[in-house]
Amino acid sequence: MSLRSRIAVTISVLEMALIAAVLTITLNHSMEGVEGQISSSQKVTIDLLGDLSKAALITEEFDELQTFINGTERDPNIQTVMIGDVDDRVIAATNNDMLGAVMPDLEDSGDRYWRRIDIRGVHSELGSLAIEFSQAPLREAYQYTLKIGVMIAIIGTVVIALAGWLMGHVLTRRLWSLAVAADKVACGENDIRVFLPGCDEVARVGRAFNSMVDRLDENMSALQASRDRLIKPTEAISEGFALWGMDDRLVLCNGQFRKIFGSIEPDIEIGMHHERFSTLIHERLVVRKEEFEPPNNHQDVVRAREIELASGRWISLCEFRTPDGELVGIYTDISARKATEETIRYQATHDALTGLPNRALFGQQLEGALSEATISDKQLAVAFVDLDRFKLVNDGLGHKVGDDLLVAVAKRLQTSIGTEDVVARMGGDEFILILRGLTGIEELQPRVAQILEAMRPAFPVGGQELHVTASVGVSLFPNDGENPDQLLKAADVALYRAKSGGRDRWQLMNRAVDGAAFEQIVLESQLRRAIDLGQFALMYQPQVNLRTGDVIGVEALVRWHHPEWGVMPPEQFIPLAEETGLIYDLGLWILRAACEQHRVWREAGLGHLRLAVNMSPYQLKRGNLEKDFHHILNETGMALDRLEVELTETALMQEGETTNLLQRLASVGISVALDDFGTGYSSLSYLRRFPIDRIKIDRSFVRDISGSQSDGALARAVVMLAHGLNVGVIAEGVETAAQLSLLRHFGCDEAQGFLLGEPVPGNDLPSMIEERNRPPLERVALAAV
Amino acid sequence: MWDLATSMRKASKRRQIGVRWTNIVVGFLFLGCALAAHSTAAETEPAFKPAYRLGVFPYMPALTIDRLYGPLVESMSLELDRLVRLRTKSTFENFEDAIASESYDILFVHPFFYVDAVDHYGYLPLARLDRPLNAVLVAADNSETRALGHLQGQTIGLPPKLAAVSKLIKSALVDEGLRPGLDVGIRHFRNKMSCLQATRAGAVAACGVPAFILAELDVIDDGSLQIIYQAPPANHFAFAIHSRVPADERALLQRLILSLGDGSIEGFGGKERFVQIDEQDYADIRETTTTLKTLAQR
């Protein structure tokens, strides 16, 4: 409510209260007066009538009394008059019919009431006087007075209200002009001044206002200068900087701030409210709006977050309240960083060559697909796709062509599946698919056939048309497994069987057929994939010259770091590898890895160490072993005279090609050791026919060499036999000093075992050898330290 | 066979039984009548004695009369063991009519009304004031009128026509050979003060008033008026009682009135004394009355 209205209302209310009080008092006073008059009139009437009645009763002359009573009819206060004699007979009355009758009972009614008095002479009773008075005149007088009073009150109120309004208008007119000027100043018009002549309070306020605006103008100029000084240092930083005042209005900002938010609000002006700023950001925010709220006004709270705008830009906001209540904001355009992060995240989940999801992402997608299938009560298929004889392409046409072929195959696969299906690359030439929305096995066949059909057309790669086929192993959810691991294993088994069945075909997991050998097949599959996945590692166990105590060589021992079962020793997977033929590739991997490690040692000054590598008899069956050997030895620069191949008697049983191979190896300086000697046929003819350089006494003989006389005799005989044939002897599995002492006593040349050194990673071998070669006293001293 | 003797005995016996029952019934009837008579007598016996009405000549306003005579009336009531109510009239004429109608049981009136009541109506003398009634005629002090004879052809002022003073002055005029209303004009005033004022103002030649009023008004001593005539003293107001009042009560009232004057009551009768009325006490009043009637008839 305006002041003007308040003044008018206040005066009106006060006036109404005053009039009401005066009216009440006046009305009461007036009514008391009227009542007094009426009471006096009644008393006079009663006295007069009493005296007249007394005289009339004494004289018994009632004519004059009756005449007088008749005259009371003109009195509005008197309704009825009756005078009775001493016998209570009416002798005079306003109603002539009552004359002579007995005085009636007197009852008040409405606003009428009776007054009855006895008329007595000095000596005796003369009669009685009864007068019925009416309150109507009193009521009428009250109503009349009230009506007049209310009219006066209304008129007075209206007049005073008008007067109050006019007074308010006069008083506030100049205040209004002052308010208008203040509004303009608030809007930034600092050149506004008011002219309020006079010497009253309002004029004084006007002069004070002008002085205030002058000071404000000066302060604004000083503030602008201060702001300029403040903003200069912030122009040098790469972040956007803004300072919002205690009223959340923008006080200052640097150019970087304008640059960052220029696309949102081209005209960022000093004074812009933070709420407006927040709204502008909200409107362009990708994430939910409530995630961007300014810090609380009353707490020194830091709000830092990264927001993504609809334009694709990422901005880092860090806003905090100062103790004074100001809001400081640091804003950084982090779009480039976000893009990099996105790239990294993409690379972490996608295959770099084909752009398909990789194993990790596929795992997540499969989890999601399984959840959906469970909810929708549908089936889905996991299909392993493996290109047949891809290795030939890779080896024959080069890795570049191989990679191009993989990219082309990836595209074919993407076009051959449904929009909801997923294709990922697992590594090498293996792809894996999720086929969704299956209601039964019958729907599976056409969709897998479509995939195989997609492989039929030639792939134009490297300027030539390549024809490749693929084998597909399929597992079904939930028939073949309820989780990704089970389904992948099942699909792997199915793939294995497809491959075994002749390739270019697909095979559904058949538990009836594959049930018993399932785990074996799974292991095969995993073993086959372990090389690509880098799950194999080599450990090196030192071999010691028993005469000198020096480490003269190491035996490379393979370990499989299985993701589920942990580190597996060779005896748990080598037989399977030999059975499946994987031993060939595994053997080559071992040879390559060991030779590369030897190169490292060589560079570390340990090039004299002999490197013993086990070779499976199954490797010898492959015709290209020698070629692969040479290839690896050439690549790694392995010194041939430092390489020793350990063969078992079983390998030597394959005469013919094996004999030739060993002789060729020996001709180039590669030594041959006969492993596990004594556990097989131990045919001495092998020693004569093959170029054996060293015999390894099996750990089973060494274990009981000190407790079993026969074992000790056998070991001694082997040593003597070997020496007799000019063949060196090395004992394996030496774990106790007694064993070592006996072997040394028997004349054994070399030994290996936990007593002499546990298998260690290649990188740890130099320090191990250095430790062994340190003089005993020094070792003790170091141990003491 | 029918036995005559037996039948007669039976008849005699029946008669004896009938007589006996008749006597019982008569006895009860007698007793009932006696009780009824006693009851009737008890019912007809008045619960209270009817009040007597004392009529006082309206020589003053009724309320003044009530105030003055109230104590006396109360004494009368006590004496008689009967309520006595004071009554008067607004005019002498009305009072005269009331006397004529014998509506009052007791009267206290001026001599002329007394004579009239006793002589013509059923009232009996009771007692009279023991002082004379002196009527005087006063004229203005500077008036030429010094005697009755000077009134010839003039008009005098008198109280109302039936007032005792008016009758006495008229009688005096007659004795002087002046005929009231003819030789001397008569103008009646309702009260004494207006009459005296008219005399002083010269509206009338003289004014007739009771002598005692002059002393009360002190109009003589201040020299404004002079007495030009004093009528012979006459017996004053008197009580009369109607003959219907029992003699014993008349005696009681007379004894009461005669005992007044000792100051035992307030108002009228407190200091006034009364005496028994002798038959000759109002002879001159009767004579004056006759004279005035004769004069009026002429």
XYZ file of N, CA, C and O in Angstrom, chain A residues 10-69:
240
model
N -5.172 5.725 7.479
C -4.904 5.955 8.900
C -5.801 7.064 9.443
O -6.432 6.927 10.504
N -5.863 8.172 8.695
C -6.703 9.275 9.156
C -8.159 8.837 9.217
O -8.888 9.147 10.172
N -8.587 8.110 8.202
C -9.983 7.672 8.178
C -10.275 6.756 9.359
O -11.308 6.887 10.022
N -9.355 5.851 9.611
C -9.582 4.914 10.722
C -9.619 5.661 12.048
O -10.507 5.430 12.884
N -8.654 6.577 12.219
C -8.632 7.339 13.458
C -9.910 8.175 13.596
O -10.503 8.266 14.675
N -10.310 8.773 12.469
C -11.497 9.613 12.503
C -12.723 8.776 12.820
O -13.584 9.165 13.610
N -12.790 7.600 12.207
C -13.939 6.728 12.477
C -13.971 6.302 13.942
O -15.032 6.264 14.559
N -12.796 6.010 14.452
C -12.736 5.626 15.865
C -13.180 6.779 16.744
O -13.941 6.602 17.709
N -12.699 7.996 16.381
C -13.067 9.170 17.177
C -14.565 9.431 17.087
O -15.243 9.662 18.093
N -15.078 9.368 15.855
C -16.513 9.621 15.676
C -17.330 8.560 16.400
O -18.348 8.855 17.031
N -16.864 7.328 16.302
C -17.591 6.258 16.983
C -17.631 6.507 18.481
O -18.681 6.345 19.127
N -16.476 6.933 19.036
C -16.436 7.200 20.476
C -17.342 8.372 20.835
O -18.147 8.300 21.783
N -17.220 9.464 20.033
C -18.047 10.645 20.308
C -19.519 10.311 20.137
O -20.371 10.716 20.932
N -19.804 9.561 19.072
C -21.189 9.192 18.810
C -21.751 8.370 19.963
O -22.881 8.587 20.408
N -20.929 7.435 20.428
C -21.386 6.596 21.539
C -21.644 7.431 22.790
O -22.699 7.304 23.435
N -20.669 8.297 23.088
C -20.824 9.119 24.286
C -22.023 10.049 24.141
O -22.864 10.182 25.042
N -22.112 10.687 22.955
C -23.206 11.626 22.728
C -24.549 10.911 22.774
O -25.517 11.406 23.368
N -24.567 9.752 22.145
C -25.814 8.996 22.115
C -26.236 8.621 23.537
O -27.406 8.785 23.914
N -25.252 8.134 24.286
C -25.569 7.769 25.660
C -26.024 8.979 26.462
O -27.012 8.927 27.207
N -25.272 10.060 26.275
C -25.619 11.265 27.020
C -26.991 11.778 26.607
O -27.818 12.154 27.443
N -27.217 11.743 25.285
C -28.503 12.224 24.782
C -29.633 11.368 25.316
O -30.675 11.872 25.748
N -29.384 10.049 25.269
C -30.432 9.156 25.736
C -30.653 9.291 27.232
O -31.777 9.168 27.712
N -29.555 9.548 27.963
C -29.741 9.796 29.392
C -30.585 11.042 29.613
O -31.451 11.084 30.501
N -30.330 12.053 28.763
C -31.124 13.284 28.868
C -32.577 13.044 28.545
O -33.483 13.501 29.262
N -32.775 12.286 27.444
C -34.157 11.993 27.057
C -34.843 11.184 28.143
O -35.998 11.449 28.514
N -34.088 10.205 28.654
C -34.667 9.401 29.718
C -34.979 10.265 30.929
O -36.029 10.097 31.589
N -34.061 11.196 31.213
C -34.294 12.093 32.343
C -35.521 12.952 32.123
O -36.342 13.128 33.040
N -35.628 13.462 30.880
C -36.797 14.286 30.566
C -38.074 13.483 30.719
O -39.063 13.934 31.298
N -38.016 12.288 30.103
C -39.215 11.464 30.182
C -39.520 11.107 31.627
O -40.677 11.137 32.078
N -38.452 10.803 32.374
C -38.657 10.467 33.782
C -39.233 11.654 34.547
O -40.168 11.510 35.344
N -38.687 12.826 34.268
C -39.195 14.029 34.937
C -40.644 14.284 34.534
O -41.492 14.614 35.370
N -40.862 14.107 33.212
C -42.225 14.323 32.733
C -43.182 13.359 33.404
O -44.291 13.735 33.808
N -42.719 12.119 33.506
C -43.580 11.126 34.153
C -43.818 11.498 35.619
O -44.934 11.361 36.134
N -42.755 11.966 36.249
C -42.903 12.316 37.667
C -43.877 13.484 37.840
O -44.743 13.466 38.725
N -43.710 14.453 36.939
C -44.615 15.604 37.001
C -46.053 15.156 36.781
O -46.985 15.560 37.480
N -46.171 14.286 35.746
C -47.508 13.782 35.435
C -48.090 13.039 36.632
O -49.256 13.227 37.007
N -47.260 12.190 37.202
C -47.737 11.410 38.339
C -48.091 12.331 39.510
O -49.158 12.192 40.143
N -47.198 13.306 39.799
C -47.472 14.221 40.911
C -48.735 15.034 40.656
O -49.580 15.202 41.545
N -48.804 15.537 39.425
C -49.959 16.376 39.092
C -51.246 15.572 39.158
O -52.234 15.988 39.780
N -51.191 14.395 38.501
C -52.376 13.552 38.527
C -52.679 13.096 39.948
O -53.850 12.951 40.337
N -51.591 12.878 40.705
C -51.799 12.459 42.095
C -52.515 13.543 42.896
O -53.491 13.263 43.632
N -52.021 14.781 42.729
C -52.662 15.872 43.462
C -54.096 16.096 42.987
O -55.023 16.279 43.792
N -54.237 16.086 41.657
C -55.584 16.275 41.123
C -56.511 15.149 41.584
O -57.664 15.374 41.951
N -55.961 13.964 41.556
C -56.784 12.832 41.959
C -57.131 12.918 43.435
O -58.255 12.598 43.853
N -56.119 13.340 44.211
C -56.378 13.454 45.645
C -57.502 14.461 45.907
O -58.461 14.176 46.652
N -57.375 15.628 45.230
C -58.422 16.648 45.418
C -59.775 16.135 44.946
O -60.809 16.330 45.601
N -59.754 15.452 43.778
C -61.013 14.948 43.241
C -61.607 13.891 44.139
O -62.836 13.824 44.326
N -60.717 13.029 44.695
C -61.219 11.974 45.568
C -61.763 12.570 46.859
O -62.718 12.035 47.452
N -61.132 13.651 47.309
C -61.638 14.285 48.526
C -62.975 14.978 48.257
O -63.935 14.863 49.031
N -63.005 15.670 47.123
C -64.223 16.412 46.812
C -65.269 15.555 46.124
O -66.412 15.950 46.000
N -64.759 14.345 45.618
C -65.639 13.432 44.869
C -66.209 14.111 43.650
O -67.329 13.875 43.235
N -65.438 15.021 43.094
C -65.787 15.690 41.846
C -64.753 15.274 40.781
O -63.580 15.640 40.853
N -65.241 14.494 39.837
C -64.287 13.868 38.921
C -64.316 14.454 37.515
O -63.581 13.990 36.639
N -65.201 15.421 37.294
C -65.317 15.947 35.935
C -64.016 16.598 35.487
O -63.514 16.364 34.382
N -63.504 17.468 36.316
C -62.266 18.158 35.938
C -61.101 17.157 35.791
O -60.264 17.279 34.886
N -61.138 16.185 36.710
C -60.077 15.162 36.622
C -60.172 14.393 35.311
O -59.177 14.153 34.619
N -61.434 14.071 34.972
C -61.618 13.331 33.715
C -61.190 14.188 32.526
O -60.578 13.693 31.570
N -61.534 15.477 32.615
C -61.129 16.388 31.535
C -59.607 16.441 31.420
O -59.035 16.398 30.320
N -58.981 16.478 32.582
C -57.523 16.514 32.558
C -56.938 15.200 31.995
O -56.008 15.203 31.182
N -57.537 14.104 32.408
C -57.048 12.806 31.904
C -57.242 12.708 30.404
O -56.382 12.209 29.677
